[in-house]
Each structure stands twice: as structure tokens, then as C-alpha cells.
């Protein structure tokens, strides 16, 4: 219920490019070196796929820079 310090955020995963645009506009208020990486990974928001991967002990690959 408390805010998370920016230093504690290692990245932001979003469902869509529309969400990405909104978040990036907010992140512009932070100093450049403190902006966490952002990425669109719709698979993170597919409940059944994520549940199946967790039960199978597998990871959802993230895009890397």
C-alpha cells in the first residue's frame, strides 16, 4: 500500500504499445539514469499461459536490449 522507490524498480512490463506510450510519458519526469527499462510483453497478461508456464517450471522470455 506504500509507494515503491524508483531504485526498487528493475523494469516495467506492459501489455500493449498504447500502455507503453502512456508510461513513457510519465517516465520522462524522471532523470534519465533513473528510468527503468520498459517493454511490451503481451504474454505476461495471458492468465492461462502464465499459469501453465509456472506449473511447468518455465519462464516467459523477455526481450533484451
PDB file of C-alpha atoms in Angstrom:
ATOM      1  CA  UNK A   1       0.000   0.000   0.000  1.00  0.00           C
ATOM      2  CA  UNK A   2       3.050   2.272   0.040  1.00  0.00           C
ATOM      3  CA  UNK A   3       4.851   3.603  -2.970  1.00  0.00           C
ATOM      4  CA  UNK A   4       7.840   1.754  -4.397  1.00  0.00           C
ATOM      5  CA  UNK A   5      11.066   3.751  -4.586  1.00  0.00           C
ATOM      6  CA  UNK A   6      12.290   4.193  -8.151  1.00  0.00           C
ATOM      7  CA  UNK A   7      15.544   2.440  -7.193  1.00  0.00           C
ATOM      8  CA  UNK A   8      13.495  -0.691  -6.448  1.00  0.00           C
ATOM      9  CA  UNK A   9      12.032  -0.925  -9.944  1.00  0.00           C
ATOM     10  CA  UNK A  10      14.156  -3.026 -12.274  1.00  0.00           C
ATOM     11  CA  UNK A  11      11.778  -2.872 -15.231  1.00  0.00           C
ATOM     12  CA  UNK A  12       8.213  -2.325 -16.358  1.00  0.00           C
ATOM     13  CA  UNK A  13       6.371  -4.919 -18.459  1.00  0.00           C
ATOM     14  CA  UNK A  14       3.270  -3.730 -20.306  1.00  0.00           C
ATOM     15  CA  UNK A  15       0.524  -5.386 -22.301  1.00  0.00           C
ATOM     16  CA  UNK A  16       0.319  -3.016 -25.266  1.00  0.00           C
ATOM     17  CA  UNK A  17       2.063  -0.234 -27.154  1.00  0.00           C
ATOM     18  CA  UNK A  18      -0.711   2.100 -26.028  1.00  0.00           C
ATOM     19  CA  UNK A  19       0.225   1.422 -22.400  1.00  0.00           C
ATOM     20  CA  UNK A  20       3.883   1.866 -23.287  1.00  0.00           C
ATOM     21  CA  UNK A  21       3.251   5.358 -24.669  1.00  0.00           C
ATOM     22  CA  UNK A  22       1.394   6.365 -21.500  1.00  0.00           C
ATOM     23  CA  UNK A  23       4.079   5.017 -19.183  1.00  0.00           C
ATOM     24  CA  UNK A  24       6.932   6.541 -21.164  1.00  0.00           C
ATOM     25  CA  UNK A  25       5.302   9.963 -20.950  1.00  0.00           C
ATOM     26  CA  UNK A  26       5.230   9.582 -17.157  1.00  0.00           C
ATOM     27  CA  UNK A  27       8.816   8.313 -17.012  1.00  0.00           C
ATOM     28  CA  UNK A  28      10.032  11.439 -18.805  1.00  0.00           C
ATOM     29  CA  UNK A  29       9.579  13.209 -15.476  1.00  0.00           C
ATOM     30  CA  UNK A  30      12.432  11.137 -14.001  1.00  0.00           C
ATOM     31  CA  UNK A  31      16.138  11.792 -14.515  1.00  0.00           C
ATOM     32  CA  UNK A  32      17.339   9.722 -17.494  1.00  0.00           C
ATOM     33  CA  UNK A  33      19.620   7.461 -15.443  1.00  0.00           C
ATOM     34  CA  UNK A  34      16.736   6.530 -13.108  1.00  0.00           C
ATOM     35  CA  UNK A  35      14.264   5.487 -15.813  1.00  0.00           C
ATOM     36  CA  UNK A  36      13.600   1.748 -15.624  1.00  0.00           C
ATOM     37  CA  UNK A  37      13.566  -0.224 -18.868  1.00  0.00           C
ATOM     38  CA  UNK A  38      10.111  -0.712 -20.336  1.00  0.00           C
ATOM     39  CA  UNK A  39       8.928  -3.456 -22.658  1.00  0.00           C
ATOM     40  CA  UNK A  40       5.743  -4.786 -24.190  1.00  0.00           C
ATOM     41  CA  UNK A  41       5.203  -8.499 -23.472  1.00  0.00           C
ATOM     42  CA  UNK A  42       1.523  -9.365 -24.026  1.00  0.00           C
ATOM     43  CA  UNK A  43       2.178 -12.976 -22.939  1.00  0.00           C
ATOM     44  CA  UNK A  44       2.578 -11.759 -19.337  1.00  0.00           C
ATOM     45  CA  UNK A  45      -1.102 -10.821 -19.394  1.00  0.00           C
ATOM     46  CA  UNK A  46      -2.436 -14.150 -20.685  1.00  0.00           C
ATOM     47  CA  UNK A  47      -3.548 -15.739 -17.418  1.00  0.00           C
ATOM     48  CA  UNK A  48      -3.837 -19.329 -18.648  1.00  0.00           C
ATOM     49  CA  UNK A  49      -0.481 -19.229 -20.456  1.00  0.00           C
ATOM     50  CA  UNK A  50       1.303 -17.770 -17.434  1.00  0.00           C
ATOM     51  CA  UNK A  51      -0.340 -20.297 -15.102  1.00  0.00           C
ATOM     52  CA  UNK A  52       0.701 -23.185 -17.361  1.00  0.00           C
ATOM     53  CA  UNK A  53       4.272 -21.931 -17.594  1.00  0.00           C
ATOM     54  CA  UNK A  54       4.503 -21.532 -13.810  1.00  0.00           C
ATOM     55  CA  UNK A  55       3.204 -25.058 -13.239  1.00  0.00           C
ATOM     56  CA  UNK A  56       5.677 -26.376 -15.826  1.00  0.00           C
ATOM     57  CA  UNK A  57       8.557 -24.501 -14.161  1.00  0.00           C
ATOM     58  CA  UNK A  58       9.246 -22.465 -17.309  1.00  0.00           C
ATOM     59  CA  UNK A  59       9.993 -18.790 -17.794  1.00  0.00           C
ATOM     60  CA  UNK A  60       8.468 -16.266 -20.172  1.00  0.00           C
ATOM     61  CA  UNK A  61      11.400 -14.898 -22.174  1.00  0.00           C
ATOM     62  CA  UNK A  62      11.843 -11.137 -22.085  1.00  0.00           C
ATOM     63  CA  UNK A  63      13.176  -9.097 -24.989  1.00  0.00           C
ATOM     64  CA  UNK A  64      16.679  -7.856 -24.300  1.00  0.00           C
ATOM     65  CA  UNK A  65      18.306  -4.640 -25.382  1.00  0.00           C
TER      66      UNK A  65
END
